[in-house]
Every structure is written in C-alpha cells, then in structure tokens.
Coordinates of C-alpha atoms and ligand atoms in Angstrom, one line a residue:
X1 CA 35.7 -5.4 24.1
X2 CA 32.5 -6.6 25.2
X3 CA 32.3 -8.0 29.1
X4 CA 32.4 -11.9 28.7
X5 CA 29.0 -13.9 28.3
X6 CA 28.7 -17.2 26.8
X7 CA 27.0 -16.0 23.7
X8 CA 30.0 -16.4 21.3
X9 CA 30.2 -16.4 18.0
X10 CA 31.8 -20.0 17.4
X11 CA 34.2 -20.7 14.8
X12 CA 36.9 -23.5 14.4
X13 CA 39.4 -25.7 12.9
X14 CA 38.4 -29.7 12.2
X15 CA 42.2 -31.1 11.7
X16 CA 43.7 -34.4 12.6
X17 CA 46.9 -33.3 14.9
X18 CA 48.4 -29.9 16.4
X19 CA 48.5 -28.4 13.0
X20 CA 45.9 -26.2 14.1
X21 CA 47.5 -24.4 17.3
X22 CA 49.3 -21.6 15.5
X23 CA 46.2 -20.6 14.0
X24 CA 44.0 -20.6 16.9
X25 CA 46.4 -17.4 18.2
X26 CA 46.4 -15.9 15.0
X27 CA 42.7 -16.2 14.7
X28 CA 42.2 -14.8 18.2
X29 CA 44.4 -12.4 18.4
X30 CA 42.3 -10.8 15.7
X31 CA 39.3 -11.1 17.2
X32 CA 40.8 -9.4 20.7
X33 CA 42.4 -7.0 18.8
X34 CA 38.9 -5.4 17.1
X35 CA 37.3 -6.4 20.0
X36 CA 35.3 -9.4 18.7
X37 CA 33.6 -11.6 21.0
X38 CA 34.5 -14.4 19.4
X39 CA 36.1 -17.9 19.7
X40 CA 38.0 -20.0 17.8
X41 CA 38.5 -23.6 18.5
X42 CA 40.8 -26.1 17.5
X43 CA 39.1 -29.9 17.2
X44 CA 40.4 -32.6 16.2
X45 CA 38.4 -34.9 14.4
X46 CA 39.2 -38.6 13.2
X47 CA 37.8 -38.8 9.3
X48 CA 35.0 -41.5 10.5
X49 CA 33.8 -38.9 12.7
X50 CA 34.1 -36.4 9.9
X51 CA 30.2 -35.7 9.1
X52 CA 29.2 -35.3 12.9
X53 CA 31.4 -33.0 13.5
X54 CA 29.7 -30.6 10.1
X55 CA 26.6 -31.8 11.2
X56 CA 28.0 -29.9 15.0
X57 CA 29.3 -27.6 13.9
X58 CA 25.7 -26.5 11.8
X59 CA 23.6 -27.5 14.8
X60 CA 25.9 -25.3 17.2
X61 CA 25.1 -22.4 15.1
X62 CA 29.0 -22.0 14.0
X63 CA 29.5 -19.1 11.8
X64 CA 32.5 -21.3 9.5
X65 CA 35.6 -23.4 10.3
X66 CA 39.1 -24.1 8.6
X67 CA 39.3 -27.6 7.6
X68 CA 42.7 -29.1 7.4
X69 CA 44.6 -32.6 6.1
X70 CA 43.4 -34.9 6.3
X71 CA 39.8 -33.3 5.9
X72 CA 40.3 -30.8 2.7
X73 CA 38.8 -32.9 0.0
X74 CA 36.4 -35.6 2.3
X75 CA 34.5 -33.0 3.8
X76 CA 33.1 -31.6 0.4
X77 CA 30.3 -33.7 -0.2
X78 CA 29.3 -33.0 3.3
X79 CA 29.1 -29.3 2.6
X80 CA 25.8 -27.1 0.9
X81 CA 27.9 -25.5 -1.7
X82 CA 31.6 -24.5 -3.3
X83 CA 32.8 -21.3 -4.4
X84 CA 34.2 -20.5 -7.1
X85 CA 37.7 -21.4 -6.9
X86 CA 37.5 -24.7 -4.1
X87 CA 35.5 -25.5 -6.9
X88 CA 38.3 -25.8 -9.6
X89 CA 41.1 -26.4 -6.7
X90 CA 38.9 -29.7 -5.9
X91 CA 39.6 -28.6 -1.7
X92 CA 38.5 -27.0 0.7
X93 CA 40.2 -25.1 3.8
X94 CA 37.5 -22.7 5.0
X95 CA 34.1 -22.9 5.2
X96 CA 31.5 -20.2 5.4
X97 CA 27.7 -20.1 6.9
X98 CA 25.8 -18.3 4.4
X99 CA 21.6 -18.2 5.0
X100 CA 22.4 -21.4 7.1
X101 CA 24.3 -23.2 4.3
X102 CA 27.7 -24.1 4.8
X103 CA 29.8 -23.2 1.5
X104 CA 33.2 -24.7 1.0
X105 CA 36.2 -22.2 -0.2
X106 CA 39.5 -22.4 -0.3
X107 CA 41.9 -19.3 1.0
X108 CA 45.0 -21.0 0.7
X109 CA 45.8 -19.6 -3.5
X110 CA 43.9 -16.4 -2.2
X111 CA 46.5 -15.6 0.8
X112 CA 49.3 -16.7 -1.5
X113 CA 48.2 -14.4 -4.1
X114 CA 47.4 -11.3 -1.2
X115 CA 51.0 -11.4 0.0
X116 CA 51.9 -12.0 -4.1
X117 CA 50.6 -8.7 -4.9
X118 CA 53.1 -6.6 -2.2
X119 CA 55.9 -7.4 -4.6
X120 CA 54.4 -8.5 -8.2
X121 CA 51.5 -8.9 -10.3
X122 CA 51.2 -11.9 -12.3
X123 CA 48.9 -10.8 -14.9
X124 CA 50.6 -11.3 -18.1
X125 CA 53.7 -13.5 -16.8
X126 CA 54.7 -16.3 -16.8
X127 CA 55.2 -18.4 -13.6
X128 CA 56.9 -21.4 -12.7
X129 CA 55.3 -23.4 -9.6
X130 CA 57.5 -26.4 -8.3
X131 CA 55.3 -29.1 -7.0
X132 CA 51.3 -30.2 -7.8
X133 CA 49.9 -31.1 -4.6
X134 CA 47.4 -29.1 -2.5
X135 CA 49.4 -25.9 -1.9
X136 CA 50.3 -25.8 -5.0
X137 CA 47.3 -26.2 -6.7
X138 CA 45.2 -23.6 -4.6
X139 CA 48.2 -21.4 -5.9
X140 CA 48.3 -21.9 -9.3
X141 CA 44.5 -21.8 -9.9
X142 CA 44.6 -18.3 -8.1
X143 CA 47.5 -17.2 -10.0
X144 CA 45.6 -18.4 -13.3
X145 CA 42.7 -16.5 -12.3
X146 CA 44.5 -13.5 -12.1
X147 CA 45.9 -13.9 -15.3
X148 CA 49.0 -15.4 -15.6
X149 CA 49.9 -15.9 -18.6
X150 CA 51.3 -19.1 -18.7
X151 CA 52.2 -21.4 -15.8
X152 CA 55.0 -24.2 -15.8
X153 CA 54.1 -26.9 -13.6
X154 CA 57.4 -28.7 -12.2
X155 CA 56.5 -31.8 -10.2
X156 CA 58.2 -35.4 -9.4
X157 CA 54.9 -37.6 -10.4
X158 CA 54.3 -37.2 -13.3
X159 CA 50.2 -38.2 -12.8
X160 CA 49.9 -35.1 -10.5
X161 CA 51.3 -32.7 -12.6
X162 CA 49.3 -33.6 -15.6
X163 CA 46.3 -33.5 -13.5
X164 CA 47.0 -29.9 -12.4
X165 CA 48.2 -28.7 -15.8
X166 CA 44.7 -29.8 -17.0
X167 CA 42.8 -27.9 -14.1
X168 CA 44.4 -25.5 -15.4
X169 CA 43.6 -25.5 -19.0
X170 CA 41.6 -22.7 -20.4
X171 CA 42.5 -20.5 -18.0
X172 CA 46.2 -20.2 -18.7
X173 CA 48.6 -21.5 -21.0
X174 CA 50.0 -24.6 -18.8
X175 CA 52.9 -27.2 -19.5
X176 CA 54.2 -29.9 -17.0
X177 CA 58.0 -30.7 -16.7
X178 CA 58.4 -33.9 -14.7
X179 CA 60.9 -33.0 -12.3
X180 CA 64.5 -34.9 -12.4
X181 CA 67.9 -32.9 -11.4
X182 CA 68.4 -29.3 -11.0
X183 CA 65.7 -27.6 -12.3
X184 CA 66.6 -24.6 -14.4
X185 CA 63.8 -21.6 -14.1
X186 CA 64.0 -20.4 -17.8
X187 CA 64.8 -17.0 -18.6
X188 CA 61.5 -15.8 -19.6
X189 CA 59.9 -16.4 -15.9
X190 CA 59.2 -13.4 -13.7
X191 CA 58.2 -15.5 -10.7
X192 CA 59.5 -18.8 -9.0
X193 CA 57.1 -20.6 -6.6
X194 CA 58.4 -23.4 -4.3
X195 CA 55.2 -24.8 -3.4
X196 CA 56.5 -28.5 -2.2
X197 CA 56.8 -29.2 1.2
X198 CA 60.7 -29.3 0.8
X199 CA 61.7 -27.2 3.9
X200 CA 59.6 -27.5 6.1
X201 CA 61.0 -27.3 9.5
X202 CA 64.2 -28.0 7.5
X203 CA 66.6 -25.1 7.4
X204 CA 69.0 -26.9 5.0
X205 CA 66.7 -28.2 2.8
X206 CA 66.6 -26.6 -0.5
X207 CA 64.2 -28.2 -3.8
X208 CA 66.5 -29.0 -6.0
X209 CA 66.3 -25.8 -8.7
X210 CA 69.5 -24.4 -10.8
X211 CA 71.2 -22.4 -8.7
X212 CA 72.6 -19.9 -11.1
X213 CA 69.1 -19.4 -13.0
X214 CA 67.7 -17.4 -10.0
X215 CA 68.9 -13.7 -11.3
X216 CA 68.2 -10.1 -10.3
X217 CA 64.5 -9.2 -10.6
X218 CA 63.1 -12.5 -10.7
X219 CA 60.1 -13.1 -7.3
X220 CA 61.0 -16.6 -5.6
X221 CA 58.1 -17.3 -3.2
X222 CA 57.6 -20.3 -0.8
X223 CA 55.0 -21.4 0.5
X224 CA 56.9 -22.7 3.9
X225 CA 56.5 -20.6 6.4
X226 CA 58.9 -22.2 9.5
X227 CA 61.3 -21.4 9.1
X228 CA 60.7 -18.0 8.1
X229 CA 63.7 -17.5 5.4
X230 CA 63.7 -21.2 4.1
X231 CA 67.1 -22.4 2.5
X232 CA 65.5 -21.6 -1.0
X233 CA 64.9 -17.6 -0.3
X234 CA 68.0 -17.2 1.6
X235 CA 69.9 -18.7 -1.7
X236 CA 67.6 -16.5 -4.0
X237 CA 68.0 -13.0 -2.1
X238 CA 71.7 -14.0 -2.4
X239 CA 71.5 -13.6 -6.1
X240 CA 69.7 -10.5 -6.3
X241 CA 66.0 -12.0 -6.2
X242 CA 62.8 -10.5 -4.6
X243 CA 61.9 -13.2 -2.1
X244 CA 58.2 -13.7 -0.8
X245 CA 58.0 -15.8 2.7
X246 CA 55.1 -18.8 3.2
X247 CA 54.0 -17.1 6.6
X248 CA 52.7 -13.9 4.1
X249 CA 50.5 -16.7 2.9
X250 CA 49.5 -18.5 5.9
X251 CA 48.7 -14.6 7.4
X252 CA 46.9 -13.9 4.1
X253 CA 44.3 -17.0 4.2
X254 CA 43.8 -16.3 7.6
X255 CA 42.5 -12.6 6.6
X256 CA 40.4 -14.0 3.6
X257 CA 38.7 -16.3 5.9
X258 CA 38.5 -13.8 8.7
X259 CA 36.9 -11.1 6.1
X260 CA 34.2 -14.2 5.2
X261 CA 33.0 -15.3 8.7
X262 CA 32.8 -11.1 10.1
X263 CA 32.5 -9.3 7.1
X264 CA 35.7 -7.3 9.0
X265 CA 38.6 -6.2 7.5
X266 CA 41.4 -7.9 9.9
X267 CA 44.5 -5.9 10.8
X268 CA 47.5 -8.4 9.2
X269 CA 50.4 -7.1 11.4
X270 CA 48.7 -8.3 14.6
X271 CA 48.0 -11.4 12.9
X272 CA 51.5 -11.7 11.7
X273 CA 52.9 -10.9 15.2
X274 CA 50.6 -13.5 16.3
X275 CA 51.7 -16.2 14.4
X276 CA 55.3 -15.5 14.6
X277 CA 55.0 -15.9 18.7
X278 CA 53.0 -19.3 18.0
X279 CA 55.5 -20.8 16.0
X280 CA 58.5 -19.1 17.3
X281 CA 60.2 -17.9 13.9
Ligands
NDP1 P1 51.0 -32.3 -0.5 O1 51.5 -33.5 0.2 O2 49.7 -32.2 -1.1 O3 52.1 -32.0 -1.8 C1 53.5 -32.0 -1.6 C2 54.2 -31.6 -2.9 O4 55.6 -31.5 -2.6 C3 54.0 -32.5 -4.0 O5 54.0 -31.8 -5.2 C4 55.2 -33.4 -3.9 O6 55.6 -34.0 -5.1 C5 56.2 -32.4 -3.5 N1 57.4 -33.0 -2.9 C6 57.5 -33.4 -1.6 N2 58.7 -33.9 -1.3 C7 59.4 -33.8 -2.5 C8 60.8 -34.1 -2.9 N3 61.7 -34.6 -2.1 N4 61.1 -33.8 -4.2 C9 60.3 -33.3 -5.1 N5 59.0 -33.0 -4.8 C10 58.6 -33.2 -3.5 O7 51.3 -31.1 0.5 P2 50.6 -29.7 0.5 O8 50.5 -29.2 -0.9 O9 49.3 -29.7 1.3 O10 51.6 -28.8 1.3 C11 52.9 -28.4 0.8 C12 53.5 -27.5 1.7 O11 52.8 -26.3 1.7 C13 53.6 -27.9 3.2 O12 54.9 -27.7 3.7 C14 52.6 -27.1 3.9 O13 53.0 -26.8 5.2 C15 52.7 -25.8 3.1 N6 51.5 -25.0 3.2 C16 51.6 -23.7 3.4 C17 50.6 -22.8 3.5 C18 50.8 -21.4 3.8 O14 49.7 -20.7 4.1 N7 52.0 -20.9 3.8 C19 49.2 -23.3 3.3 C20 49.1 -24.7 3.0 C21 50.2 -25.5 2.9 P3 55.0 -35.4 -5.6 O15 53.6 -35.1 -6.2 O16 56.0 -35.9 -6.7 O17 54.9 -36.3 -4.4

C-alpha cells in the first residue's frame, strides 16, 4: 500500500441513519486489501440538503457514492444520467463519475443476481418474488433481464404489485398475486425469492409462504441478510431446498459498485469477511 498522503480517491454513502456503517468496512476493507488508497465515507444527509451534498460530492472531485433510503429515487433528477437498469428499476443505489458526469445505477438486482448465479440460472424459469418494493424490484428487473421466463409477483398492496408487474412487461411474462394467507409457490417454479423486509433482524419471523410447497431442488433466496440464515432458509433447507443468503447480495452490489468506481475486480471473501465482523452474523 501506498505511504498515506491526503490525495485520496473519495467515495461515499449519502444515507439518512447508521445504515451505512457495515458498508464503510466492507468497502474499505477492499480497498486495504488491493492496496487502494482510497476512502470511503459514510454521510448522512437530511433530504433538504439532498442536492448540496451531489453538488459536494462533484465539486470534491468524488469518484461515486451509494445512495441509500431515504435518497434512492429523490436524488435522480439531481444526477447527469441513468444506466440502463436504474433506469427501468426507477432507483438508484450507486452512482458513478464518468467524464465528470455523475450516472445513476442501481447494483442492488445485479448483486442479487451475482450471488444467484453460484447456485442457478434463471434464464428460461420461472420465478416467484414475494414483495414489490425496492429490493424487490431491483431483483426482478435483473432477473427479467437475464431471461426469466416468467416472474410471479406476490405482494400485500395490490397498487405496488401491479406497478412492478408492468415494469416488467415485455421483458418477461409477469402476473401479480395479491398476497393473503399462506402463499403456495406452485409447482412449476424453480426459484423462490423473499424479497420483503420480513426478517429482518427477526430470527422468528418467517413471510407467510406454504410450508409444504418448498420441495427438493427448488432455490429459496432472501434478500435479508442479518441474520444470516433467516427463519425462511432455515425452514427451506429443512425440506430439501437450495438456500441463497441476502449477505451474498449485499457482498455482490458492493463488488458491482466497487468494479464501477476502480475498474478493479474486488476480492468477495474479504469483503464477505468484512461484513460479517460489521454486523456480527
Ligand atoms: P420497501 O419498504 O421498499 O419494501 C418492503 C416490501 O416488503 C414491500 O413489498 C412490502 O409489501 C413487504 N412487506 C413488508 N412487511 C410485510 C408484511 N408483514 N407482510 C407482507 N409484506 C410485507 O423495502 P426495500 O425493498 O427497500 O427492502 C426490503 C428488504 O430488503 C429490507 O429488509 C432490506 O434490508 C433488504 N435489502 C437487502 C439488500 C441486500 O443487498 N441483501 C439490498 C437492499 C435491501 P407492501 O408493498 O404490501 O407494503
């Protein structure tokens, strides 16, 4: 590593609360472990203050940021440019300084899909996400996108769901099932997504699915990631399931952004490590 100087590169998190912390070590723990002189900073701005902080954050010469709630959808009229996918998710959580312009993406469905791909490919299946709100829609557009074949929205309002179902229309065959009861996954689904917040920091907590429709060979994956083996994956692996944890994702999105701001490609068990340590699962 290079001997300290006060010429770093400067990147951040704009978030409202400690949301942030765990992602500061993650971050740089990355950049100390390729030897990155680099810093990551967690600030936390009140959404009044939203647009000085981007203007900053240009004027300090960042190279990007993560943005986080309340921020994700505010700050995109304040931005240069969307990618592709922010685009269609309608949020950002990562921004990127390209030429001087600061372009909005979104990593969140791109780290879920990463850690996806360890265990399954979507292309061709058909996937069943439980919820419709930011999580899940970063999800399912990147799961569309890499070709699911059709996509079964299960949410509690039913406004929300329709809304993602028609974001996702055109790229996948997409039906909304307004959630009341036990949900039961139906037989011809090769992956189950919890991507609610049901769990979180809740070991009991378990959205409430059919039990006895989670069978050998079908992928559950949550997007909660403390604690590490939510209520949900502990009940799936019980039944014979492949089980995908939420801190695969939060790793993953990490690593996309990471691979934007240096152009490096970040080593994900230090990260992991990392992250694990910060939120002490
Ligand atoms: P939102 O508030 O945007 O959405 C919450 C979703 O959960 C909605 O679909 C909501 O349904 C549903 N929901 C909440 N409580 C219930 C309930 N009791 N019964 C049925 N549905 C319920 O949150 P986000 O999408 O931003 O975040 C969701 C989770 O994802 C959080 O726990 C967050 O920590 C996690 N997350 C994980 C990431 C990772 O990298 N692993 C990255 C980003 C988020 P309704 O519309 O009916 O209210």
């Amino acid at each position: 590593m290079s001997a300290p100087n006060f010429l770093h590169e400067l990147t951040g998190s704009m978030s409202q609360g400690a949301a942030g912390n765990p992602t500061v070590a993650m971050i740089e723990a990355a950049f100390a472990h390729h030897g990155l002189h680099w810093r990551y900073v967690n600030t936390e701005v009140e959404p009044a203050a939203l647009a000085d902080a981007v203007r900053g954050a240009k004027a300090m010469g960042f190279r990007g940021w993560n943005v986080s709630m309340p921020h994700k959808v505010s700050v995109i009229p304040l931005l240069d440019g969307l990618g592709a996918s922010a685009q269609l998710i309608g949020a950002v959580n990562c921004v990127v300084r390209r030429d001087g312009r600061f372009i909005g993406e979104n990593t969140d469905g791109k780290g879920f899909l990463t850690s996806l791909l360890t265990v399954a490919d979507p292309r061709g299946q058909h996937v069943v996400m439980l919820g419709a709100g930011g999580a899940a829609r970063a999800c399912a557009v990147e799961l569309a996108l890499a070709g699911a074949r059709k996509i079964t929205i299960v949410n509690r309002a039913e406004s929300r769901g329709r809304e993602l179902v028609q974001v996702l229309a055109g790229l996948a065959e997409a039906e909304l099932v307004v959630w009341q009861g036990d949900f039961p996954v139906p037989a011809d689904a090769a992956i189950l997504v919890n991507g609610t917040s049901i769990g979180l920091y809740d070991d009991t907590a378990c959205p409430p699915v059919a039990l006895d429709s989670l069978r050998r060979g079908l992928v559950v994956a949550d997007v909660i990631f403390s604690p590490a083996e939510p209520r949900l994956l502990r009940e799936a692996a019980a039944r014979g399931c492949t089980i995908l944890d939420g801190l695969g994702m939060l790793v993953n999105q990490g690593a996309t952004a990471l691979r934007y701001w240096t152009g490096l490609d970040p080593d994900t068990a230090v990260m992991r490590r990392a992250l694990r340590a910060a939120l002490g699962v």
